[in-house]
CSV table of C-alpha atoms and ligand atoms in Angstrom, one decimal:
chain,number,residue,atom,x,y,z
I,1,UNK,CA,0.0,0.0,0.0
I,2,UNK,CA,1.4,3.0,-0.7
I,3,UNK,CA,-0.7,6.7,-0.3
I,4,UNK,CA,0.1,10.1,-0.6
I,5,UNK,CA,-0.5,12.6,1.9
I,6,UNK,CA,-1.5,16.4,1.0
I,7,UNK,CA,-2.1,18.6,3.5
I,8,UNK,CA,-3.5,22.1,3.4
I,9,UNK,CA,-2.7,25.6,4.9
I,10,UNK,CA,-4.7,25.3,7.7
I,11,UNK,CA,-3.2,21.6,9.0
I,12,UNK,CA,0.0,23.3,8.9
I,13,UNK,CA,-0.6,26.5,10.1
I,14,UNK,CA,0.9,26.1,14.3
I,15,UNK,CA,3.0,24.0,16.0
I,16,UNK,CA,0.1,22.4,17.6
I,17,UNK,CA,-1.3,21.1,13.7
I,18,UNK,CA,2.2,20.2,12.6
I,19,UNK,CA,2.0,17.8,15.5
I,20,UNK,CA,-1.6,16.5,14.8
I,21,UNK,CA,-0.3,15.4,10.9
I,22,UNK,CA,3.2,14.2,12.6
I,23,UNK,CA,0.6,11.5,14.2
I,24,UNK,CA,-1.1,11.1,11.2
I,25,UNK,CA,1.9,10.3,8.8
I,26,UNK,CA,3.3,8.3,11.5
I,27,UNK,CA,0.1,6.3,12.1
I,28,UNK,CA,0.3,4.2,9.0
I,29,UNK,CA,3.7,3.5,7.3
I,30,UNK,CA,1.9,3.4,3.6
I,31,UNK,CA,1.9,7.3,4.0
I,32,UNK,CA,4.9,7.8,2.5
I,33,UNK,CA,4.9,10.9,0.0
I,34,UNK,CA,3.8,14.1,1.8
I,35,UNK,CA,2.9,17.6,-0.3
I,36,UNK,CA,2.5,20.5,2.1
I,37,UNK,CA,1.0,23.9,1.7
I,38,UNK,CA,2.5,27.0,2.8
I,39,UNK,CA,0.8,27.6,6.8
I,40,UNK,CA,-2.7,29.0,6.6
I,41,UNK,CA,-4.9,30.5,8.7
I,42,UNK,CA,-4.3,30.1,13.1
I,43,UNK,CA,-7.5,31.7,13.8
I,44,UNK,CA,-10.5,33.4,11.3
I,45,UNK,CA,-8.8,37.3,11.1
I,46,UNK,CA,-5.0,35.2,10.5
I,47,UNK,CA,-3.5,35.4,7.7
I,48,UNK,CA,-1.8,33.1,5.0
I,49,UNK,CA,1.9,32.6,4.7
I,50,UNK,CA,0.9,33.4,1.1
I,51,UNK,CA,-0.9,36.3,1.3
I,52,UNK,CA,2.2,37.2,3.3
I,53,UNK,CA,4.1,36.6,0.6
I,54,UNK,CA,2.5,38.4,-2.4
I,55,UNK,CA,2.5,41.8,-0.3
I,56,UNK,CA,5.7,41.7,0.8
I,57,UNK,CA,6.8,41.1,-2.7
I,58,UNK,CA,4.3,43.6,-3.8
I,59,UNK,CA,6.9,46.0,-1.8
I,60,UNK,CA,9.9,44.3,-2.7
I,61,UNK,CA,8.7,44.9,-6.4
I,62,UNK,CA,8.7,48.8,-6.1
I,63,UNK,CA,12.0,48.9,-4.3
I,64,UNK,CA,10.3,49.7,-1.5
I,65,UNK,CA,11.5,48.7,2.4
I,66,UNK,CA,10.0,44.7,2.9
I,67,UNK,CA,12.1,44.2,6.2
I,68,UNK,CA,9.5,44.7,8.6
I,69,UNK,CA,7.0,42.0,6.5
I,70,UNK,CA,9.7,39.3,5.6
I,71,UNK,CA,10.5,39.7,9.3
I,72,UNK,CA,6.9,38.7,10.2
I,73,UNK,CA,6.7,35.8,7.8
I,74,UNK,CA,10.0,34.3,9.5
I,75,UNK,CA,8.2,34.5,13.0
I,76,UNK,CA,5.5,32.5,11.7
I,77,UNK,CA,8.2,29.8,10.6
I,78,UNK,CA,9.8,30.1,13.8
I,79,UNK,CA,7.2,30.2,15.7
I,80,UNK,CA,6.5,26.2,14.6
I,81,UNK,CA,10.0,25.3,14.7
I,82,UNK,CA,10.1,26.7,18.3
I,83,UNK,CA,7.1,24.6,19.1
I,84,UNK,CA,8.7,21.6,17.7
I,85,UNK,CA,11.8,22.0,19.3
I,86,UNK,CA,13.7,21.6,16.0
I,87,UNK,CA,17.3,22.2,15.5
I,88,UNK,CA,16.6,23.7,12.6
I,89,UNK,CA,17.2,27.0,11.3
I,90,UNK,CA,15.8,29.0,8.3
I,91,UNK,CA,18.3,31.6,8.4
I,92,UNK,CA,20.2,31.1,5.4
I,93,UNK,CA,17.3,30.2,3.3
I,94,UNK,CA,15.9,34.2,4.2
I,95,UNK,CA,19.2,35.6,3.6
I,96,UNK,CA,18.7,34.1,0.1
I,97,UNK,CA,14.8,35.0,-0.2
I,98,UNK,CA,15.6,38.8,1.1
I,99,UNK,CA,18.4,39.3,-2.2
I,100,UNK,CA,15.9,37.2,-4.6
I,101,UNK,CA,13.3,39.6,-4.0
I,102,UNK,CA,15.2,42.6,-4.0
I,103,UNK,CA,16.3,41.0,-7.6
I,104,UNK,CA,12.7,41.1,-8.2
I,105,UNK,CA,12.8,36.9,-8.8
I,106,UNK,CA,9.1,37.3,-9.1
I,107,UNK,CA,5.8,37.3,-7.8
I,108,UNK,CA,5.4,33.6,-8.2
I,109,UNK,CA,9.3,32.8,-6.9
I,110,UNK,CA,7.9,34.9,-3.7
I,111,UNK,CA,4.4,32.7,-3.0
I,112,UNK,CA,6.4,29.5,-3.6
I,113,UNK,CA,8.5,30.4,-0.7
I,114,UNK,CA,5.9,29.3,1.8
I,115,UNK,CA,5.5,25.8,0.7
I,116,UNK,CA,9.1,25.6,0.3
I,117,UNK,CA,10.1,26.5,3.5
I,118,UNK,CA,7.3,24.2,4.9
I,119,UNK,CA,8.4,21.4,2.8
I,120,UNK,CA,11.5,21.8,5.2
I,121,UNK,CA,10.5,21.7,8.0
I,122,UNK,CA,8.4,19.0,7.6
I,123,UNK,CA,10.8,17.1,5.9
I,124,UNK,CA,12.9,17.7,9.0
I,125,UNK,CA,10.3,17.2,11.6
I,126,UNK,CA,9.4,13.6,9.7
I,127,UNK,CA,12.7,12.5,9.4
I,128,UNK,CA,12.0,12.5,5.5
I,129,UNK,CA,13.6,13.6,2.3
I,130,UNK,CA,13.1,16.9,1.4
I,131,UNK,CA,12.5,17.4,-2.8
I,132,UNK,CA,12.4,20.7,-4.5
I,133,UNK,CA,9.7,21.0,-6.3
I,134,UNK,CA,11.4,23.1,-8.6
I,135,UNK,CA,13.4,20.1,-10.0
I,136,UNK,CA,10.6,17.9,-10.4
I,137,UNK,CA,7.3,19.5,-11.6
I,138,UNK,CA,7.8,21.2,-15.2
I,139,UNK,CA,5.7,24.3,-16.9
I,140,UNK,CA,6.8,24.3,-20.5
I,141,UNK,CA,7.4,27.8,-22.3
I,142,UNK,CA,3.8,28.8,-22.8
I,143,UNK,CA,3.2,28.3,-18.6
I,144,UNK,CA,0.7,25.7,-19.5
I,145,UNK,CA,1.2,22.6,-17.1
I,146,UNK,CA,4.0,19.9,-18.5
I,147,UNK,CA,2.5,16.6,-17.3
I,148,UNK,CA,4.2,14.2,-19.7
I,149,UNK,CA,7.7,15.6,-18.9
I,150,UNK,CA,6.7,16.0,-15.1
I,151,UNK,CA,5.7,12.4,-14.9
I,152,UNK,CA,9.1,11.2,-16.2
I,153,UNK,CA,11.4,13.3,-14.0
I,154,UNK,CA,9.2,12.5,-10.8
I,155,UNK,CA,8.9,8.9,-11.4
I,156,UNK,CA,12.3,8.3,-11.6
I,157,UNK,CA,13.4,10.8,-8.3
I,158,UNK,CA,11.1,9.4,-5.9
I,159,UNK,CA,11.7,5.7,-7.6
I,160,UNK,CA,13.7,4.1,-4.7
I,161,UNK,CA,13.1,6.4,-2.1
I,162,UNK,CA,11.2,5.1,0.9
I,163,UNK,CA,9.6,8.9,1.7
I,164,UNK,CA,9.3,12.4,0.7
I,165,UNK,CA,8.5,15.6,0.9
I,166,UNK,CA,7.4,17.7,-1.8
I,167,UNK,CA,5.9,21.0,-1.5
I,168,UNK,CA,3.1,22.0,-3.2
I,169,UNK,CA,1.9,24.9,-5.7
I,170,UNK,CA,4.8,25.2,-7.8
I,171,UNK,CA,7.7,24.0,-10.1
I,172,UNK,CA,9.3,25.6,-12.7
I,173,UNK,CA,9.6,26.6,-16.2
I,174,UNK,CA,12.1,25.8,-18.9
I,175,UNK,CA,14.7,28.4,-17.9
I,176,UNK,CA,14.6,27.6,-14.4
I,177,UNK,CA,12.8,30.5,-13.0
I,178,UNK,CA,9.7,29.1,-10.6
I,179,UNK,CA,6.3,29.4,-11.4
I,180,UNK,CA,3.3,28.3,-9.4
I,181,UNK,CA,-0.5,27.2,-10.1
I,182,UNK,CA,-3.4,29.2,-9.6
I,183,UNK,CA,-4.8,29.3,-5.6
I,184,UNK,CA,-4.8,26.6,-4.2
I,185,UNK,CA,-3.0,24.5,-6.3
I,186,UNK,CA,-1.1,22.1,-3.4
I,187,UNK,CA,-4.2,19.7,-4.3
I,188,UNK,CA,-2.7,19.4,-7.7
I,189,UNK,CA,0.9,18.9,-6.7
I,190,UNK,CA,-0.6,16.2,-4.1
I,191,UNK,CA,-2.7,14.8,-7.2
I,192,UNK,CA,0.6,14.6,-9.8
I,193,UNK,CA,2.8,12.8,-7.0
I,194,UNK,CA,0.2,10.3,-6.5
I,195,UNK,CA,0.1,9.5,-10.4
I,196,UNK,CA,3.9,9.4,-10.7
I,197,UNK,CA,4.6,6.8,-7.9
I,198,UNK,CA,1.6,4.9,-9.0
I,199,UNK,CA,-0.1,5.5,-5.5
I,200,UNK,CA,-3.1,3.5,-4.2
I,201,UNK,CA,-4.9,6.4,-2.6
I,202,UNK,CA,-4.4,10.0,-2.8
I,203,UNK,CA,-5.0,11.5,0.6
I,204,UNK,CA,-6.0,14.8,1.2
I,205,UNK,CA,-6.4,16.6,4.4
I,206,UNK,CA,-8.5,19.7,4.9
I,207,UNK,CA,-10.0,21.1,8.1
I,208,UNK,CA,-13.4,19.6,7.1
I,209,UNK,CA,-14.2,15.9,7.1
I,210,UNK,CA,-15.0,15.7,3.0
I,211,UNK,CA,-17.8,17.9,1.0
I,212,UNK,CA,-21.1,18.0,1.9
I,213,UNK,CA,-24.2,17.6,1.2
I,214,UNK,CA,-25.1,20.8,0.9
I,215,UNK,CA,-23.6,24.3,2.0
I,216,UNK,CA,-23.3,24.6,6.0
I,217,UNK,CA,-23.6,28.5,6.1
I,218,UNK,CA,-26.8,27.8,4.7
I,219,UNK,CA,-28.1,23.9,5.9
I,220,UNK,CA,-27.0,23.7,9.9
I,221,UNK,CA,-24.8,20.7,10.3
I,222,UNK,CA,-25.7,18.9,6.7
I,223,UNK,CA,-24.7,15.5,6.2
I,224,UNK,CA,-21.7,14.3,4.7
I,225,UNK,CA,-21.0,13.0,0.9
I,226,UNK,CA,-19.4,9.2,1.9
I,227,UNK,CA,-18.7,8.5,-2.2
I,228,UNK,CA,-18.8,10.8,-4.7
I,229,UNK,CA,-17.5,10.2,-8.7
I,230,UNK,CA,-15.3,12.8,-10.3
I,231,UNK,CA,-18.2,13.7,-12.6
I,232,UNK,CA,-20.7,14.4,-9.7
I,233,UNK,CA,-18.0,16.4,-8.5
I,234,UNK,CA,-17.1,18.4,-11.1
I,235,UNK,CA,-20.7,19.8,-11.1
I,236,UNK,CA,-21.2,20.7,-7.6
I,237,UNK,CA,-17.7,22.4,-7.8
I,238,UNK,CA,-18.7,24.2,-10.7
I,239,UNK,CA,-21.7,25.4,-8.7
I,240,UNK,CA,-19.5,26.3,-6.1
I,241,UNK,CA,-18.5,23.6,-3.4
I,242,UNK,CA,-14.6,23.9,-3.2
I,243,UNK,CA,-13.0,21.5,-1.1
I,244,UNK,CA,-10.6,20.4,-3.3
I,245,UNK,CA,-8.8,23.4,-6.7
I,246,UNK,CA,-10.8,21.7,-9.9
I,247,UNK,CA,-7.7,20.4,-11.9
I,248,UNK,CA,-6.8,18.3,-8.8
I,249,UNK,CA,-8.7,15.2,-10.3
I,250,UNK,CA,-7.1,15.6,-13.7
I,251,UNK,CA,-4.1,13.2,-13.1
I,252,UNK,CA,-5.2,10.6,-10.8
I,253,UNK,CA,-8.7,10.2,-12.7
I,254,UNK,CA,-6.8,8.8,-15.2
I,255,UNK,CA,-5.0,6.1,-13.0
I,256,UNK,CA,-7.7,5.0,-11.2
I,257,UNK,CA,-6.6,6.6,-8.2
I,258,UNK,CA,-9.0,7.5,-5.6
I,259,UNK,CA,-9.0,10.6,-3.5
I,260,UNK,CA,-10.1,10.5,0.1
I,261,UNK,CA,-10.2,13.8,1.3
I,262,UNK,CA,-10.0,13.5,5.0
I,263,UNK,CA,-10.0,15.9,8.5
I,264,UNK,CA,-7.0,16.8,10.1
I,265,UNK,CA,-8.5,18.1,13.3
I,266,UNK,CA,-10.4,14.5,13.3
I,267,UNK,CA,-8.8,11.6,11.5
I,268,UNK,CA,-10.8,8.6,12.4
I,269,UNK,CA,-13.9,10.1,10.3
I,270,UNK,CA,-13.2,8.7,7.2
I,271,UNK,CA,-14.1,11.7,5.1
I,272,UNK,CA,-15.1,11.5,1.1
I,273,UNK,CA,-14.1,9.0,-1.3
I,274,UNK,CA,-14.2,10.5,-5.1
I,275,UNK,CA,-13.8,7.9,-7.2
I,276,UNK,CA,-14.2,7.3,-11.1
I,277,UNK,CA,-17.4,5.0,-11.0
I,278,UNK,CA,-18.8,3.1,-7.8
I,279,UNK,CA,-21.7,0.3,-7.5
I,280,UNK,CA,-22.3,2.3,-3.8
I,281,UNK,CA,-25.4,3.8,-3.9
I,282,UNK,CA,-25.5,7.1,-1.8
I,283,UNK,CA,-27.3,6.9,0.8
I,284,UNK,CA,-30.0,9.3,-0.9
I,285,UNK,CA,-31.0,9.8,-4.1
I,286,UNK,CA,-29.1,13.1,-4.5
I,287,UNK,CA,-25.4,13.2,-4.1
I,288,UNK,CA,-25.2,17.1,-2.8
I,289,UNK,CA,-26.7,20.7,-3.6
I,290,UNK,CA,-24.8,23.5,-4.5
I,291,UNK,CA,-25.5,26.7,-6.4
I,292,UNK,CA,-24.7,30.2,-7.0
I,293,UNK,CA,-26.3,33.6,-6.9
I,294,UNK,CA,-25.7,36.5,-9.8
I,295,UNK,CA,-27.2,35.6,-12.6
I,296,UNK,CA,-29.4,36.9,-15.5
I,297,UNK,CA,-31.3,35.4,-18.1
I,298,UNK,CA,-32.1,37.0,-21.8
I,299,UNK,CA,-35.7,36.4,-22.6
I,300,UNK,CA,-36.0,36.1,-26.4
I,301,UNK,CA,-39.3,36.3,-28.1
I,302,UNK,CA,-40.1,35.4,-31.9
I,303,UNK,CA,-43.5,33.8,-33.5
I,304,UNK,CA,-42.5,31.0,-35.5
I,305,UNK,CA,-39.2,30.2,-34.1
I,306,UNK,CA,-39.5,27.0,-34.0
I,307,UNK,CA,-39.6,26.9,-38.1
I,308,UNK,CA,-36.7,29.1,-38.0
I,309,UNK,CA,-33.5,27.4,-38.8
I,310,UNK,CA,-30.4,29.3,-37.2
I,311,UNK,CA,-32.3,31.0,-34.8
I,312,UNK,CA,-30.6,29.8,-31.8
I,313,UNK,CA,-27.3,30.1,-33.2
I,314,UNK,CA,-27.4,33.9,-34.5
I,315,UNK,CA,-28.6,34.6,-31.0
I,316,UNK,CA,-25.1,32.9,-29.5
I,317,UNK,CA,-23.3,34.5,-32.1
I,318,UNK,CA,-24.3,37.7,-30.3
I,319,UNK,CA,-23.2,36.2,-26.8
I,320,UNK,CA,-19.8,35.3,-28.6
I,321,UNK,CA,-18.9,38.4,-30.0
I,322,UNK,CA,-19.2,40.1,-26.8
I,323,UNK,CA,-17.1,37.5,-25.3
I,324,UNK,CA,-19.7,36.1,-22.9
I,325,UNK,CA,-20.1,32.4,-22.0
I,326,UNK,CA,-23.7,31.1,-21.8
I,327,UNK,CA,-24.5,28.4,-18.5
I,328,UNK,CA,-28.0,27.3,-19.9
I,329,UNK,CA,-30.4,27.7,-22.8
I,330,UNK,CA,-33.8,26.5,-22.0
I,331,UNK,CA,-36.3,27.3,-24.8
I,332,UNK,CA,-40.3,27.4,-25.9
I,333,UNK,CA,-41.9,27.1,-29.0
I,334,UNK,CA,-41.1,30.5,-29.7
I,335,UNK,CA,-39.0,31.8,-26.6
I,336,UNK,CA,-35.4,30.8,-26.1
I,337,UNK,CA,-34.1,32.4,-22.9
I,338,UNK,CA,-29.7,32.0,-22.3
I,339,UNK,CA,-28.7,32.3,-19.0
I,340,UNK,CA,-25.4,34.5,-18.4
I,341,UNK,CA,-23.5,35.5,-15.4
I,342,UNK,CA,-24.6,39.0,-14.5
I,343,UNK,CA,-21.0,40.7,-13.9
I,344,UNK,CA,-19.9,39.6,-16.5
I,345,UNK,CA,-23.0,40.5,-18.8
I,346,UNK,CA,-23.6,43.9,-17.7
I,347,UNK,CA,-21.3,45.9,-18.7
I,348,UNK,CA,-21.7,44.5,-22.2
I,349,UNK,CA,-25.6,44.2,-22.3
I,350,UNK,CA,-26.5,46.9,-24.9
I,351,UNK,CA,-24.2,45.5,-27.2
I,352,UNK,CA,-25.5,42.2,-26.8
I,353,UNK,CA,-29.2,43.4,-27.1
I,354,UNK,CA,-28.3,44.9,-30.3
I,355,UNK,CA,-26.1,42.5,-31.4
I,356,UNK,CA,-29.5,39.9,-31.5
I,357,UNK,CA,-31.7,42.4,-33.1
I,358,UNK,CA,-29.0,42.8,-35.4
I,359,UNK,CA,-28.4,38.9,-35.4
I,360,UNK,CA,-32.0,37.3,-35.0
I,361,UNK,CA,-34.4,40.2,-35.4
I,362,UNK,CA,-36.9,39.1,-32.5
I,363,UNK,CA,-40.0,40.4,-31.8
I,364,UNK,CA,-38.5,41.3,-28.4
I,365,UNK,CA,-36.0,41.1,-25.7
I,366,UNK,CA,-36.3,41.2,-22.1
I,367,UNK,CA,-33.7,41.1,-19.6
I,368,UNK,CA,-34.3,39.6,-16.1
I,369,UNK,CA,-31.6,40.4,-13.4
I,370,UNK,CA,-31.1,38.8,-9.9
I,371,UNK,CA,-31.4,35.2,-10.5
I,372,UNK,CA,-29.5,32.5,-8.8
I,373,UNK,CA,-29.2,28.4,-10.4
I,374,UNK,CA,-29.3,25.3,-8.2
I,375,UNK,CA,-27.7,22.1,-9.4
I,376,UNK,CA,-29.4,19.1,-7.2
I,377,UNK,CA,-26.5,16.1,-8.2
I,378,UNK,CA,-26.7,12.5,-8.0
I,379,UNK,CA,-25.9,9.5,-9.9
I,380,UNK,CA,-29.0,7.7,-8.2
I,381,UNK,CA,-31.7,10.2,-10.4
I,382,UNK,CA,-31.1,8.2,-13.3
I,383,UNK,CA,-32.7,5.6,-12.2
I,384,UNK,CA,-35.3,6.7,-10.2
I,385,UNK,CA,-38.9,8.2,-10.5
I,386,UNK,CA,-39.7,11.3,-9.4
I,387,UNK,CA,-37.0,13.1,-8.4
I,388,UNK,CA,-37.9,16.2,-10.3
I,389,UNK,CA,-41.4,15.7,-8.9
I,390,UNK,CA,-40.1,15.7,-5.4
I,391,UNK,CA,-37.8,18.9,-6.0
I,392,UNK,CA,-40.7,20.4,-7.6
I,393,UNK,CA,-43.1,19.7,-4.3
I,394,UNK,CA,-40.5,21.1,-1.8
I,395,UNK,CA,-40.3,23.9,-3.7
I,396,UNK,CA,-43.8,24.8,-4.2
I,397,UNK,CA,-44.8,23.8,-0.6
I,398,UNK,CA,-41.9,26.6,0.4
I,399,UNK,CA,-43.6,28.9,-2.0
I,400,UNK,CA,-41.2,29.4,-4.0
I,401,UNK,CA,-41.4,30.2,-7.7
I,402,UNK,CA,-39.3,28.3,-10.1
I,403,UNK,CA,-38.0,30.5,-13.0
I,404,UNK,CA,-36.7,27.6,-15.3
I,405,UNK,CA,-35.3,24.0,-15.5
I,406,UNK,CA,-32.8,22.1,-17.0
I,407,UNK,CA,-31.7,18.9,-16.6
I,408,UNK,CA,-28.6,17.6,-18.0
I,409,UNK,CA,-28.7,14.8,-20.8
I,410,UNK,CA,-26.2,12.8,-18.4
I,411,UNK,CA,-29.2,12.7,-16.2
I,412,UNK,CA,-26.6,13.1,-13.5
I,413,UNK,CA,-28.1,17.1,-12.0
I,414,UNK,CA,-31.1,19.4,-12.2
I,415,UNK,CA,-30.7,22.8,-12.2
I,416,UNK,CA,-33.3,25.4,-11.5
I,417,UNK,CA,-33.2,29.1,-11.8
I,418,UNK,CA,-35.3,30.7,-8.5
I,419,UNK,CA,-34.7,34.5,-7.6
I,420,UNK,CA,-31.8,35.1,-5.8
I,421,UNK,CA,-33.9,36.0,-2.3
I,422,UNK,CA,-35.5,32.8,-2.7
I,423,UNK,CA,-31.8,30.9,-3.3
I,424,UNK,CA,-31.4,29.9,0.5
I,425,UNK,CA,-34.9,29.2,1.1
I,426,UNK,CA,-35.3,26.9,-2.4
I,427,UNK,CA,-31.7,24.8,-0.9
I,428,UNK,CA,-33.3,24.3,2.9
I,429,UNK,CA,-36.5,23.1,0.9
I,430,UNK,CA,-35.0,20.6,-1.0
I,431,UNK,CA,-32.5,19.2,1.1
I,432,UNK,CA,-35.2,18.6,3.9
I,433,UNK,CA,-37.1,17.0,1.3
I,434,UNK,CA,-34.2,14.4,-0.2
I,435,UNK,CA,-32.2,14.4,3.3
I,436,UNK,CA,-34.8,15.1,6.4
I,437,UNK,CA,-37.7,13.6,5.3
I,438,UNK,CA,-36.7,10.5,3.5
I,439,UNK,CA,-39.6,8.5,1.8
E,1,LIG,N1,-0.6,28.2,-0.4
E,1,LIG,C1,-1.2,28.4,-1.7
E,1,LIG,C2,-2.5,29.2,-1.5
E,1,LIG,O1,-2.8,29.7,-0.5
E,1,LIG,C3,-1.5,27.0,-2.3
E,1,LIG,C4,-2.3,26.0,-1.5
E,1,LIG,O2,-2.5,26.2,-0.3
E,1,LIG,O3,-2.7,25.1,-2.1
E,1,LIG,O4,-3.3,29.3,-2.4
């Protein structure tokens, strides 16, 4: 058994959590590849080592005086190697950082730094290996993400050795400068190690124990997802759930890996399995909730639509000129309606207006602001009656209006458009229908 071990900002942000994943790692001798993130939040007003980062550099960058900020992000460092009465000292590797940045290495050379100097002190704290990330994970010239070559070079490094560290976020491009992912990108460092040593689980720990059913600033206490597959996934993250950065699943999907994304702060819950396919059914028909507010729909009117061939398309060509990418397009006989996100429409909504009278000539177009979607997920609907009834009943029992439905032809969600006052309401109603009140 072999797994690798990913652990996020806030499992790493004190002394107190380094010692909480020492147990962890120590607990089961498969856990032998470890990906840190740079230390998170201590407390809700904290701040991340990262964010640290980015405005000291931000300083550095205008040859202004960063002494006072670098000098704070070494106390947080110190402040865990005190507590873990390390012999360890970081004192060379800020002498280094402090003429880098006044070099101006980079904005992306300047977040790396707090997974890197993580990496080493947990490396040191395990007893493990410590490996740059630099050397191992490849960009290639146009920034995009080298997996191929990545793949190769890791294999082969972390080959014979019994256990690692490597820090998350970043690697580096062709020229050797270092350039990181997007936010939260540790969960796709963690995903590519698991890939390249052919791991049986990928491990992810999080201060949560998995994703849930649905949104907990909005359901008290709401159940938790035990399985979930990567495509279930990737629509309730789209919807916004984050748990785990999006391109996380990318590398291990394809092996056949599993992720188990599991609680620092309470490792014997086992968490959420996301797995490719599974014969487990969940434990409801739906698999979670999620949705967003801020969205607008285009009303578009025409007699005789229907008979119209190219209708729908010269009314996209309007969206696409204008740069704007459509979420859904439910239509009538002779309505078609495209939904858009409202910041990014606004700005741009005369043109677009225009642009389908120029486009599609309709008999009229009508904007409607203030909408939020709801995607209700599961890989159970497929196979079941009434679902849609069901969501349809808790909503109008919670008198709340529905402004459209889709459903997607993988039969995997529903989504329905409510206003956005009613989005909180229409979530409570359904998941005390599927979840609560179980039939
Ligand atoms: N430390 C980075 C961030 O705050 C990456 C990560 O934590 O995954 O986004």
């Amino acid at each position: 058994m072999r797994k690798v071990v990913k652990f996020g900002g806030s499992s790493l942000a004190s002394a107190a959590q380094f010692e909480k994943v020492g147990a962890i790692v120590r607990a089961e001798s498969s856990r032998r590849f470890v990906v840190p993130s740079a230390p998170g939040k201590r407390y809700a007003k904290d701040t991340k080592v990262t964010d640290m980062l980015y405005g000291c550099y931000a300083l550095a960058a205008e040859d202004k005086d960063f002494s006072l900020e670098l000098r704070a992000i070494k106390e947080r460092y110190e402040e865990i190697i005190n507590g873990l009465k390390l012999e360890l000292s970081l004192d060379n590797e800020f002498v280094k950082i402090e003429s880098n940045f006044k070099a101006h290495a980079g904005k992306d050379y300047a977040a790396s730094r707090g997974e890197y100097l993580n990496g080493i002190i947990m490396a040191a704290y395990l007893g493990f290996e410590f490996v740059d990330a630099a050397e191992v994970v490849k960009f290639k010239e146009d920034g995009e993400f080298d997996a191929q070559l990545t793949n190769d070079i890791l294999s082969e490094r972390l080959k014979n050795m019994p256990n690692a560290v490597i820090p998350g976020f970043y690697g580096s491009n062709p020229d050797g400068s270092v350039r990181t992912f997007s936010r939260g990108g540790s969960d796709i460092t963690g995903s590519i190690v698991a890939k390249a040593v052919q791991a049986d689980v990928y491990e992810n720990w999080t201060d949560v124990s998995g994703f849930l059913i649905a949104d907990p600033r909005i359901i008290p206490n709401p159940e938790k997802i035990e399985t979930i597959t990567y495509r279930e996934l990737r629509e309730l993250s789209y919807m916004g759930a984050s748990v785990l950065h999006e391109e996380a699943i990318f590398p291990v999907r394809r092996e056949g890996i599993p992720i188990n994304i599991r609680n620092t702060n309470d490792p014997d819950d086992s968490g959420t399995w996301i797995v490719e396919s599974t014969c487990q059914k969940s434990k409801y028909i739906i698999t979670g909730i999620a949705g967003k507010k801020g969205f607008c729909s285009i009303n578009i009117e025409k007699d005789m639509m229907n008979s119209e061939i190219g209708f729908g398309r010269k009314v996209l060509q309007a969206f696409e000129d204008n740069g704007i990418s459509f979420e859904h397009v439910p239509s009538g006989i002779d309505t078609l309606t495209v939904f858009v996100h409202q910041d990014e429409f606004m700005d741009k909504e005369q043109n677009v207006v225009s642009a389908i009278h120029r486009l599609a000539d309709p008999d009229m177009v009508d904007i409607e602001a203030d909408l939020a979607l709801i995607a209700v997920v599961g890989r159970g609907m497929k196979s079941m009656r009434g679902t849609a009834a069901r969501i349809f009943a808790a909503l109008s029992h919670a008198d709340i209006n529905i402004r459209m439905i889709d459903q997607g032809s993988s039969e995997l969600n529903i989504i329905i458009g409510v206003r956005n006052e009613d989005f909180e309401s229409a979530i409570r109603a359904i998941y005390n229908m599927f979840v609560l009140v179980q039939l």
